mmCIF file of C-alpha atoms and ligand atoms in Angstrom:
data_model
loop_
_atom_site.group_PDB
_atom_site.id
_atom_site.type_symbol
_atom_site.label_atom_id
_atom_site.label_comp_id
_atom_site.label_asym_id
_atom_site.label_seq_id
_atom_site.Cartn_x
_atom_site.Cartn_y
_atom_site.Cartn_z
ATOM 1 C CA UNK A 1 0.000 0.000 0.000
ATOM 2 C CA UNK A 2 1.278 3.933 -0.833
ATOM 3 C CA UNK A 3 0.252 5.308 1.801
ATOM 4 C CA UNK A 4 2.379 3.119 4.346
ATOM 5 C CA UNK A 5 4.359 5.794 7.024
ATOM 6 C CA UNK A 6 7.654 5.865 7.365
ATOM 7 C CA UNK A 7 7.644 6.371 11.176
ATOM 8 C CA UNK A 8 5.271 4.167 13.206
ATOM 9 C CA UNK A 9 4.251 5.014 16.890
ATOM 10 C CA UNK A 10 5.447 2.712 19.186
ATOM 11 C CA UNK A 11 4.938 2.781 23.393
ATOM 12 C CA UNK A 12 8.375 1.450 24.413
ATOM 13 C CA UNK A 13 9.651 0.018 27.375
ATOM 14 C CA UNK A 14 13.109 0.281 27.691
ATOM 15 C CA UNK A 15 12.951 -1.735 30.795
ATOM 16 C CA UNK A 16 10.075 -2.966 33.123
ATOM 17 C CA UNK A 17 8.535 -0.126 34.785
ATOM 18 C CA UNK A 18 9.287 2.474 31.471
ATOM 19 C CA UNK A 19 7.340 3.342 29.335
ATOM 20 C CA UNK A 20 7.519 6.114 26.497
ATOM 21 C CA UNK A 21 5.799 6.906 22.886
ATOM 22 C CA UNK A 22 9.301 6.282 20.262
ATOM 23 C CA UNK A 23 8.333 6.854 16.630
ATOM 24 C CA UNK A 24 10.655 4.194 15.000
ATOM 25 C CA UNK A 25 10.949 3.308 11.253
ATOM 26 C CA UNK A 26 8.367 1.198 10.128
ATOM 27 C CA UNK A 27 9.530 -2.973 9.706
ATOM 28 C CA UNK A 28 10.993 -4.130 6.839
ATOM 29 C CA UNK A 29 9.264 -7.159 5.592
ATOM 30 C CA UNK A 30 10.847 -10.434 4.906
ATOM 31 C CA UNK A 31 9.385 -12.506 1.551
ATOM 32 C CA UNK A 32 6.874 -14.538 3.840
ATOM 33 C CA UNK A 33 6.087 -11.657 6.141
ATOM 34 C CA UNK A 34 2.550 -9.835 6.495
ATOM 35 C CA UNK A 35 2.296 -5.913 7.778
ATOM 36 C CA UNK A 36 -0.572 -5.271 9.679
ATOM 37 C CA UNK A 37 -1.918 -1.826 10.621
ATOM 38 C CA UNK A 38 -3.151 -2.323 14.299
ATOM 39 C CA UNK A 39 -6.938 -1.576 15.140
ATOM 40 C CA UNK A 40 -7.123 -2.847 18.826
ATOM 41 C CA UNK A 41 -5.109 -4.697 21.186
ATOM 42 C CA UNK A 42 -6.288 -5.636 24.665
ATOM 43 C CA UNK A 43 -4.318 -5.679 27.739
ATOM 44 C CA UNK A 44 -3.479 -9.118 29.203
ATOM 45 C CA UNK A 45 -2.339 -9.871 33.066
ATOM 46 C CA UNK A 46 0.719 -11.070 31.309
ATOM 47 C CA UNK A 47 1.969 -7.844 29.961
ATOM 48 C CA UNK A 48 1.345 -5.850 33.348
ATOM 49 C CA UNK A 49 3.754 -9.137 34.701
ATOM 50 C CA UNK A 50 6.262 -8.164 32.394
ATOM 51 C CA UNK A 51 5.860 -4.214 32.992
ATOM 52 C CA UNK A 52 5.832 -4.784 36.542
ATOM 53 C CA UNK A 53 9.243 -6.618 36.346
ATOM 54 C CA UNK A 54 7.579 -10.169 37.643
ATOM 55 C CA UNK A 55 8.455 -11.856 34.590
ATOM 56 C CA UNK A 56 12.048 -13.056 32.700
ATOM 57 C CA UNK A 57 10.891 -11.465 29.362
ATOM 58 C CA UNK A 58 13.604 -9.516 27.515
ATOM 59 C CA UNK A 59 13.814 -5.923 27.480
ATOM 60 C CA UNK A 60 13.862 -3.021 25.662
ATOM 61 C CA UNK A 61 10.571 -4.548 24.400
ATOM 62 C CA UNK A 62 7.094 -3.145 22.613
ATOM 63 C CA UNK A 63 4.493 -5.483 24.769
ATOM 64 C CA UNK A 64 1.275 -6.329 23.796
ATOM 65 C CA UNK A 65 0.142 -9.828 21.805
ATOM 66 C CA UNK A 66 -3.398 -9.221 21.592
ATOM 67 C CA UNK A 67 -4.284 -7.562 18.568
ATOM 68 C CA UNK A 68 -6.266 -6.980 15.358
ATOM 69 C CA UNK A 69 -5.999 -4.894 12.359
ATOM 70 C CA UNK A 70 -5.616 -4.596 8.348
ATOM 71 C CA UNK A 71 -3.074 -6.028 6.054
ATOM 72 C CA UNK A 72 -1.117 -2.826 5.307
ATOM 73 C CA UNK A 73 1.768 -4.965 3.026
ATOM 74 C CA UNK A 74 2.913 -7.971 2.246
ATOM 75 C CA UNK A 75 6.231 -10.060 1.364
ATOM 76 C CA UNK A 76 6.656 -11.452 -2.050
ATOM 77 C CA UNK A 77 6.058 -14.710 -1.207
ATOM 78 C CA UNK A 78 2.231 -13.913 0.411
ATOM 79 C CA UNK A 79 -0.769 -13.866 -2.458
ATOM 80 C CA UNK A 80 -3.699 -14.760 -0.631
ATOM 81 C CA UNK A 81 -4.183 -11.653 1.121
ATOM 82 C CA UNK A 82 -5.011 -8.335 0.344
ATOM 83 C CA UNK A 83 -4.556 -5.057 1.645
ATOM 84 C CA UNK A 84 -6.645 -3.891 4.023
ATOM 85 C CA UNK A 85 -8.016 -7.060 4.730
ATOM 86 C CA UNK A 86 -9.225 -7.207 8.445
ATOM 87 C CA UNK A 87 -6.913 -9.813 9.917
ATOM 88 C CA UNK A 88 -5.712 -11.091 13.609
ATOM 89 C CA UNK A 89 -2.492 -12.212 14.344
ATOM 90 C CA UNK A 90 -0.944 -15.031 17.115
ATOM 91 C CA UNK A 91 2.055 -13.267 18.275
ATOM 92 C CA UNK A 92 4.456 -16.217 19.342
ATOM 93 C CA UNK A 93 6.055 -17.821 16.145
ATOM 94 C CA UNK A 94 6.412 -21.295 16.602
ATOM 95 C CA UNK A 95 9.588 -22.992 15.430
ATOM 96 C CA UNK A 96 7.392 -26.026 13.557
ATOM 97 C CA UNK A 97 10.394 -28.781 14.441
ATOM 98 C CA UNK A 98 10.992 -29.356 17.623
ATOM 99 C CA UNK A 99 10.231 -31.842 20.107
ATOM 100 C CA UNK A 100 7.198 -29.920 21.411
ATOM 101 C CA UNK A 101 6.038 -28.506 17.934
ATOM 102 C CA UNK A 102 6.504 -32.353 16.076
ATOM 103 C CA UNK A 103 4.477 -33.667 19.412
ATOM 104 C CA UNK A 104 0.839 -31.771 18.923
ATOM 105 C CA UNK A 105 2.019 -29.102 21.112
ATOM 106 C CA UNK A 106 3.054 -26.108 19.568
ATOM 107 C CA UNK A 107 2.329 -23.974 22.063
ATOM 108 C CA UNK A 108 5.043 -25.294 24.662
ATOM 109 C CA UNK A 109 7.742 -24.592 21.275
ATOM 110 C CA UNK A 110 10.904 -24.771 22.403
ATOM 111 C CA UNK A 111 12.211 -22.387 19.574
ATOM 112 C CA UNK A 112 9.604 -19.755 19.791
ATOM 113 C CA UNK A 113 10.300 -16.030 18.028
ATOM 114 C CA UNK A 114 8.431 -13.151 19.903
ATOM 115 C CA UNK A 115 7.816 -10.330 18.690
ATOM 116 C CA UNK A 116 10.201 -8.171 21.385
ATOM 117 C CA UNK A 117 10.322 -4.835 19.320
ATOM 118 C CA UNK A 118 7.373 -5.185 17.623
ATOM 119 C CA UNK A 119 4.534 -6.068 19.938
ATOM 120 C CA UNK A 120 0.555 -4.683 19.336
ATOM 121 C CA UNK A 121 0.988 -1.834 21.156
ATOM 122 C CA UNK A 122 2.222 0.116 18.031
ATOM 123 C CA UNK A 123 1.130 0.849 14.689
ATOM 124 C CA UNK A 124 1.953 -1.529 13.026
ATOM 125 C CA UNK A 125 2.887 -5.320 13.477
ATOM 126 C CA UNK A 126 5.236 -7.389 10.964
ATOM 127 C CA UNK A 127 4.616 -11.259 11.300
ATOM 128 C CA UNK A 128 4.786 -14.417 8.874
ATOM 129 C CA UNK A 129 1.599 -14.858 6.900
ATOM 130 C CA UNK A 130 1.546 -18.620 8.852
ATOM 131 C CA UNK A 131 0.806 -16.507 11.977
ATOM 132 C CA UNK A 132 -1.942 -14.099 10.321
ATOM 133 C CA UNK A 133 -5.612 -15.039 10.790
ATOM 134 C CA UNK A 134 -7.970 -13.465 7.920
ATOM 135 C CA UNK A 135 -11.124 -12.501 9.613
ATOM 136 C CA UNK A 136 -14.525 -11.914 8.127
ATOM 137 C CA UNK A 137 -15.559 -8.960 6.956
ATOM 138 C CA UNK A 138 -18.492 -8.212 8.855
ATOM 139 C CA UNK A 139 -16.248 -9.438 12.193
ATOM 140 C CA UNK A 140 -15.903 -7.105 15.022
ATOM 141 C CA UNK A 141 -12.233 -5.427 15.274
ATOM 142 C CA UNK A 142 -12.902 -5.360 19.006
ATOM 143 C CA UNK A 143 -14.190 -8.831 19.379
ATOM 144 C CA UNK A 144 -11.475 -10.143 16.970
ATOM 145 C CA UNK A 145 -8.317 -8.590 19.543
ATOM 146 C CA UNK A 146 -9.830 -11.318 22.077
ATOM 147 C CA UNK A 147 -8.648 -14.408 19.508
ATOM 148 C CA UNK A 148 -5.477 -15.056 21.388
ATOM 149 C CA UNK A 149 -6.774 -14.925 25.308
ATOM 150 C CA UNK A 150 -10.476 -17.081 24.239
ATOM 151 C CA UNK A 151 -7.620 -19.612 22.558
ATOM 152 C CA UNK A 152 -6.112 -20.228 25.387
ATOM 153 C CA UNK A 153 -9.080 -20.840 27.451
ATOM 154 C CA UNK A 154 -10.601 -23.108 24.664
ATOM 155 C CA UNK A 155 -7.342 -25.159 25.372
ATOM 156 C CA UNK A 156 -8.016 -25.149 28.862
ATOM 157 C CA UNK A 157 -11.525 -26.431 28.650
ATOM 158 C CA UNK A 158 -11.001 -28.772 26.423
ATOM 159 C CA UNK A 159 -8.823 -30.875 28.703
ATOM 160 C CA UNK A 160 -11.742 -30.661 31.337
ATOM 161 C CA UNK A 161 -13.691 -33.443 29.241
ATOM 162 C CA UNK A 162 -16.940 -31.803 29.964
ATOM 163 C CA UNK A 163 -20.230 -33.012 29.161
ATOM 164 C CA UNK A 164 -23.416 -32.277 29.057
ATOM 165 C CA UNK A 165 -25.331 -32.020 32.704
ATOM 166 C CA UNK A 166 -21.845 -31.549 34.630
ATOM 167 C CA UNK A 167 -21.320 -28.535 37.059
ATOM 168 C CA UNK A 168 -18.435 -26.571 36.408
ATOM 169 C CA UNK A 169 -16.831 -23.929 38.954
ATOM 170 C CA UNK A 170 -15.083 -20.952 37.775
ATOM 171 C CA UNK A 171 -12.911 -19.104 40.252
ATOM 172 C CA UNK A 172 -12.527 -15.470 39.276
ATOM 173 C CA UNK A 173 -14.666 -13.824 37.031
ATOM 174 C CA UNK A 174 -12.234 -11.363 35.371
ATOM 175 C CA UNK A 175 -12.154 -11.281 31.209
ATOM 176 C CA UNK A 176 -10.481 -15.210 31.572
ATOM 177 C CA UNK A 177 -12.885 -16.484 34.104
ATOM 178 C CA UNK A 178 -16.013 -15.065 31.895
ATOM 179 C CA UNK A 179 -14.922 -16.166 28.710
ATOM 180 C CA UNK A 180 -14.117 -19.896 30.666
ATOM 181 C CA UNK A 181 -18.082 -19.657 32.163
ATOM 182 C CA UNK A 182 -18.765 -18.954 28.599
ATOM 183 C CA UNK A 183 -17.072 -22.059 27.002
ATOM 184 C CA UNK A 184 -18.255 -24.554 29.709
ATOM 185 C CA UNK A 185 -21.405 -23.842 29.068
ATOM 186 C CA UNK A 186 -21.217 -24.253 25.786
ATOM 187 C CA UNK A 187 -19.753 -28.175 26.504
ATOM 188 C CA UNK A 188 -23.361 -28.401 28.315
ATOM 189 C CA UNK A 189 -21.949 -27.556 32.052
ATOM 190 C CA UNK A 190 -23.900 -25.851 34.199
ATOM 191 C CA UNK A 191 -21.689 -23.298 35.582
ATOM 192 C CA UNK A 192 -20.916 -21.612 39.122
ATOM 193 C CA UNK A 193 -19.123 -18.519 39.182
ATOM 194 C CA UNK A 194 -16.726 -17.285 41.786
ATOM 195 C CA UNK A 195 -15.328 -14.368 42.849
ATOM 196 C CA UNK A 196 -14.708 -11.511 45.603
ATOM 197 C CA UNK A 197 -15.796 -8.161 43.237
ATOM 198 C CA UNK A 198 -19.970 -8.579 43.275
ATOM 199 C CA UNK A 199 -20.039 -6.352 39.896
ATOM 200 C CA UNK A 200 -17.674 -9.336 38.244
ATOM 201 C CA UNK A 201 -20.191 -11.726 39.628
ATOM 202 C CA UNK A 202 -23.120 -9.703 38.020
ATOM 203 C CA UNK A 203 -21.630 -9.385 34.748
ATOM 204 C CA UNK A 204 -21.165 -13.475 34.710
ATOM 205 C CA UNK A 205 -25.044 -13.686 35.289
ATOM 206 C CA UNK A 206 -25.681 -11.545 32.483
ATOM 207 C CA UNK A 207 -23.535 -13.837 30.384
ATOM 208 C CA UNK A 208 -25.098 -16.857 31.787
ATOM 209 C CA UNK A 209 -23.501 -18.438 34.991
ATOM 210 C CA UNK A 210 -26.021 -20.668 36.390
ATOM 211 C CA UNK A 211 -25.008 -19.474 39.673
ATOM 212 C CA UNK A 212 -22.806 -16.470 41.513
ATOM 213 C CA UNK A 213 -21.139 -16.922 44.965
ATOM 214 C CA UNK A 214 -19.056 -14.509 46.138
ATOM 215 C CA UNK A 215 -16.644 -15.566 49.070
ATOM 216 C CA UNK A 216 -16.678 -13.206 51.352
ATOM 217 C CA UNK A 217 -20.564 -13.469 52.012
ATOM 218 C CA UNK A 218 -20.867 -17.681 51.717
ATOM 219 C CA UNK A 219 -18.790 -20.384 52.141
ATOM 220 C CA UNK A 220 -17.908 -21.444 48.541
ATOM 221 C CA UNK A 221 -17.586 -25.383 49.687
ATOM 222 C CA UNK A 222 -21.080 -24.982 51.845
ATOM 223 C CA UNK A 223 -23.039 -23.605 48.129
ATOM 224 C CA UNK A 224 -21.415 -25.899 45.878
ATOM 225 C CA UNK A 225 -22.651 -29.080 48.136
ATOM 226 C CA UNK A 226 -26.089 -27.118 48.103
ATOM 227 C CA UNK A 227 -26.219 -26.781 44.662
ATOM 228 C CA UNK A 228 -25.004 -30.205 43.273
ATOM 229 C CA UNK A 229 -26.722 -32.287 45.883
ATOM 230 C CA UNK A 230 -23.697 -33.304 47.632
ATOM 231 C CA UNK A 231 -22.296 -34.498 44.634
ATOM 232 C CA UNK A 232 -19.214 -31.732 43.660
ATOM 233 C CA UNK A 233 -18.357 -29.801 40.792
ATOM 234 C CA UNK A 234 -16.886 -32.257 37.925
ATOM 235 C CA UNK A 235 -14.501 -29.813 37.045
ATOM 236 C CA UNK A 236 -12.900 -26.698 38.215
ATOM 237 C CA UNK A 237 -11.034 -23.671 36.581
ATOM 238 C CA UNK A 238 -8.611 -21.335 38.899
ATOM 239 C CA UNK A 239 -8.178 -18.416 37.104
ATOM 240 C CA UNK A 240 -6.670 -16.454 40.000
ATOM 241 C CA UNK A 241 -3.070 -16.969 40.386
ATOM 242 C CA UNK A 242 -3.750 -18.504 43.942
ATOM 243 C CA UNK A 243 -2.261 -21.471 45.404
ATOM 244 C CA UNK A 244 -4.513 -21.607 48.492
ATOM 245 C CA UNK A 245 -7.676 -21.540 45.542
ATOM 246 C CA UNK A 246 -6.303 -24.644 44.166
ATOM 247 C CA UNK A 247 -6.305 -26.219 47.397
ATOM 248 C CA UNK A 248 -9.940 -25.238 48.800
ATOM 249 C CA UNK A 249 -11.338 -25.860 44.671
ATOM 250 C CA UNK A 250 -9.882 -29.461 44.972
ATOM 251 C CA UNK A 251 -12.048 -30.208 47.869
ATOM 252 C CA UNK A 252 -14.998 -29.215 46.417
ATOM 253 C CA UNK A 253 -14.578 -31.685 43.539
ATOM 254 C CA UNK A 254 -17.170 -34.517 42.848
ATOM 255 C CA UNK A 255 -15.247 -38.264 42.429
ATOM 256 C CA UNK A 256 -13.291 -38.143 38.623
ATOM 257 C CA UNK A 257 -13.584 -34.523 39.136
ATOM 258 C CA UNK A 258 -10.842 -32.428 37.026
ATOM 259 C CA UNK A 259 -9.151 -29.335 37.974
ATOM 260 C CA UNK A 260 -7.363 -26.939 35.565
ATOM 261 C CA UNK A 261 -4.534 -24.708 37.049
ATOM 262 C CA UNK A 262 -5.472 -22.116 34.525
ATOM 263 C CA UNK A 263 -3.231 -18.717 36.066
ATOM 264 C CA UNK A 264 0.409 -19.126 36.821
ATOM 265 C CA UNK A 265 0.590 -18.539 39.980
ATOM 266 C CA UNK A 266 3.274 -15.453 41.198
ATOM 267 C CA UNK A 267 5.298 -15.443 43.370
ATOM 268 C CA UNK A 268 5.942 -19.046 42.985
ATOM 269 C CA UNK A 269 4.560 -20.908 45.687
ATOM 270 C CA UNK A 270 3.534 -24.698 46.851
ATOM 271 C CA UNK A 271 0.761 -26.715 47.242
ATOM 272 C CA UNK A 272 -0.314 -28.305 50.249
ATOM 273 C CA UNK A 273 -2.616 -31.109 49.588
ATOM 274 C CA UNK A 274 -3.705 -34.619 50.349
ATOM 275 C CA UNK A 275 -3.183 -37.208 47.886
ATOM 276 C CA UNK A 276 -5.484 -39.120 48.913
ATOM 277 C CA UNK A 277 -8.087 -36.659 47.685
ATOM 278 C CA UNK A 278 -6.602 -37.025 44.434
ATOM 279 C CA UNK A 279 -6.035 -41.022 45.000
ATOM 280 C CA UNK A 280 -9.468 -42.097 46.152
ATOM 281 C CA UNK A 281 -11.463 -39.038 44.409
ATOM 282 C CA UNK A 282 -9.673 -40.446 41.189
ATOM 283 C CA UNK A 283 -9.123 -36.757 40.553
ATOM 284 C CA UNK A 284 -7.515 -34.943 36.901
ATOM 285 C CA UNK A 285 -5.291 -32.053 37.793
ATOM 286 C CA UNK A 286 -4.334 -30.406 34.938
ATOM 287 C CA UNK A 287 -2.697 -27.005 33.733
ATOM 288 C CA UNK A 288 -2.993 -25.128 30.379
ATOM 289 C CA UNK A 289 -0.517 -22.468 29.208
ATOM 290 C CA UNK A 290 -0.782 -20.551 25.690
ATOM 291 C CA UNK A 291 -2.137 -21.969 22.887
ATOM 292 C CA UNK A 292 -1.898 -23.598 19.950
ATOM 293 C CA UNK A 293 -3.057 -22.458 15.755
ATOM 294 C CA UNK A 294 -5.570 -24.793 16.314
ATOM 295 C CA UNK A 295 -6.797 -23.406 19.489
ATOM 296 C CA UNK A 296 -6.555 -19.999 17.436
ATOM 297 C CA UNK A 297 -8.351 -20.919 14.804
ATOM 298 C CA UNK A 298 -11.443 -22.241 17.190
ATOM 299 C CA UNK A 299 -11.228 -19.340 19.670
ATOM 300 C CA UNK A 300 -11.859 -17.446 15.716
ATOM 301 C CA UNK A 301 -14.852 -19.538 14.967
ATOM 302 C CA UNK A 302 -16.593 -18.993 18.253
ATOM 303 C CA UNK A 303 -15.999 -15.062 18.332
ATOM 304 C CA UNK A 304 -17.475 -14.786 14.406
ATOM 305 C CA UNK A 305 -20.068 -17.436 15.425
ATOM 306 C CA UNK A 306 -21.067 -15.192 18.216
ATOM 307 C CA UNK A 307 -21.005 -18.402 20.501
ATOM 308 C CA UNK A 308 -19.099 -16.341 22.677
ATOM 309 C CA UNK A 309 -19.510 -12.554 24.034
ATOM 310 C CA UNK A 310 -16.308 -11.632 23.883
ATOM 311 C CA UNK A 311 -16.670 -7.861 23.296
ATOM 312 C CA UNK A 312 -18.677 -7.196 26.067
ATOM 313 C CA UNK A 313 -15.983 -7.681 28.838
ATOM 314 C CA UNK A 314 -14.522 -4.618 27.620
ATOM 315 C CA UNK A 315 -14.719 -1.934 30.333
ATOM 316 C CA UNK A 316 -11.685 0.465 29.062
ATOM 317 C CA UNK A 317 -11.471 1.729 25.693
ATOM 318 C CA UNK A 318 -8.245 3.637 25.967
ATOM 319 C CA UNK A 319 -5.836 5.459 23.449
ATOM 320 C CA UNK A 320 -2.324 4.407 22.639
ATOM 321 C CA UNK A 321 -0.772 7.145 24.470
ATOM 322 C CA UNK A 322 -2.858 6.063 27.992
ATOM 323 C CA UNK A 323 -1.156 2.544 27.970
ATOM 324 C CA UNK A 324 0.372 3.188 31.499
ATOM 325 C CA UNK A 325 -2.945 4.035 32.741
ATOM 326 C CA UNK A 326 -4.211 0.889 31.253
ATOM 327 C CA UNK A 327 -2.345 -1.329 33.194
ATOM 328 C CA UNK A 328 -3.235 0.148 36.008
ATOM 329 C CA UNK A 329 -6.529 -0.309 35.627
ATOM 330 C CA UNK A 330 -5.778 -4.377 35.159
ATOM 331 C CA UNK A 331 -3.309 -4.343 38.069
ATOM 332 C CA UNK A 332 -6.177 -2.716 40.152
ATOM 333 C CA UNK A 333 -8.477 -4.787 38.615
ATOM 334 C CA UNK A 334 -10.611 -1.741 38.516
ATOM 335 C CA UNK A 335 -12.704 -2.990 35.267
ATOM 336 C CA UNK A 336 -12.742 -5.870 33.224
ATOM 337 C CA UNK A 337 -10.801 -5.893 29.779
ATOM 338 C CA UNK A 338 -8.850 -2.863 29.230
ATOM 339 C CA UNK A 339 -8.070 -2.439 25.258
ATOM 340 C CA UNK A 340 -6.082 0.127 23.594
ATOM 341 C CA UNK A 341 -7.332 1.639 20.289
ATOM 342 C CA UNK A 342 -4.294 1.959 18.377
ATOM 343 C CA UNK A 343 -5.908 2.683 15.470
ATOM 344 C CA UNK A 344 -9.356 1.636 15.360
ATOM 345 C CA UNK A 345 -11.499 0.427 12.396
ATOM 346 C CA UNK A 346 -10.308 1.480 8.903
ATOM 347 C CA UNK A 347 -12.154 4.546 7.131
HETATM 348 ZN ZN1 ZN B 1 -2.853 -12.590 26.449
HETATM 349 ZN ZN1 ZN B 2 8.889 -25.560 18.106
#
């Protein structure tokens, strides 16, 4: 395209904590590479972990990984998009052959490329066309930024083998926890919802947890025997980086109940339990981290579906230059999804 800038905006961190608008020259593209004009990009937990310093990701570094926007150019080797098709993007560039990649699970690569200086919360994005997901054209921008966090809790319910007429418990009710509700139900669960903020917990009965229970008012253990009968939840999300949630949820689970360690949990800590819970409940204690194209490419099909309300969660719409405010709204979890407009929908 002609009218591609020569400059691009760019909110870089030169370490964690920093954070300042650069205008840097816009990527040069390699033959299979795709340039993508950002529209949105939401603000994930993760990046306020890096910002914050709690994580080992490299710096200088342009966060963000959670984005959508319009082919701007393309390498010579890329014909089967044009420009200003509305597209999303998965951010971590898998190596294809190692161990991990050759062994169904892509997302644990061992060779991964991030995108360190060119992350969604600039202009523009460069990455391979094998990373670039063409989206309708009637799609949502704003819904289409969540492809990459609703991937990653499709992977995470899909190992919870749920079926139709089991009770599912969701702790925490931020963006993750709501999109989780979301997905369970759609495996047939019937779903409670957890959490200490009551206007979280109201949001997840507008998007159709079966039941709310906040913590502080009820003992969780007490409503979940209540309302399963004695019986348990069959599975469990924790999307709270809590190790004391994992142990209470386990408790609460009925026998071949499964558990999902969803959030890392920071600072590291331990577990405490009994294995005999586990033993004799014949408990599944899983995790799920990241995702993989084919979790991508289902997280897509649900959001264009409309199977899940994805766009909703959004409590922030912030511009590019507010980015520091933005994560403090997630690290205060003062609202639900924060996303930056970078540059919004095309003309
Ligand atoms: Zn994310
Ligand atoms: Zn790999």
């Amino acid at each position: 395209m002609s009218n591609k800038p020569k400059t691009i905006r760019q909110m870089w961190s030169e370490k964690p904590g920093e954070l300042e608008m650069r205008y840097n020259p816009i990527f040069e593209l390699d033959g299979d590479d795709v340039l993508i004009k950002v529209a949105y990009t939401g603000i994930c937990p993760w990046d306020v972990r890096a910002f914050t310093g709690k994580s080992s990701v490299a710096f200088p570094r342009v966060l963000g990984h959670e984005s959508s926007g319009y082919v701007a150019d393309m390498g010579k080797n890329v014909h089967d998009l044009t420009p200003g098709q509305p597209v999303t993007a998965d951010f971590i560039v898998k190596c294809g052959i190692c161990k991990a990649c050759r062994r169904g699970r892509p997302n644990r690569c061992q060779n991964p490329t991030y995108q360190q200086f060119g992350g969604g919360y600039g202009d523009y994005i460069r990455i391979p066309r094998k990373n670039v997901y063409p989206l309708r054209p009637t799609t949502s921008m704003k819904a289409a930024a969540f492809m990459e966090p609703l991937a990653c809790v499709w992977r995470g319910e899909k190992m919870l083998n749920l079926q139709p007429g089991d009770t599912a418990l969701i702790v925490g009710a931020g963006p993750i926890g709501l999109m989780h509700m979301q997905v369970a139900r759609l495996f047939g669960a019937q779903v409670i919802v957890s959490d200490l903020l009551d206007a979280r917990l109201q949001k997840a009965r507008e998007l159709g947890a079966d039941w709310i229970v906040n913590p502080s008012q009820k003992d969780v253990g007490a409503f979940v025997e209540e309302v399963t009968d004695g019986w348990g939840v069959d599975a469990a999300v924790i999307a709270v980086g809590a190790a004391r949630l994992v142990e209470q949820t386990l408790t609460y689970l009925a026998p071949g109940g499964r558990l999902n360690i969803f959030a890392g949990v920071y600072p590291k800590d331990q577990l405490h339990i009994d294995p005999n819970l586990i033993h004799y409940g014949e408990f599944i204690l899983t995790g799920s981290a990241d995702s993989t194209p084919e979790d991508m490419t289902r997280s897509l099909m649900l959001i264009e579906n409309g199977q899940v309300n994805v766009e909703s969660l959004i409590s922030h719409l912030l511009p590019l230059e507010e980015l520091g405010k933005g994560f403090e709204i997630v690290q205060n979890t003062a609202g639900l999804k924060v996303m930056i407009k970078v540059n919004g929908e095309a003309p």
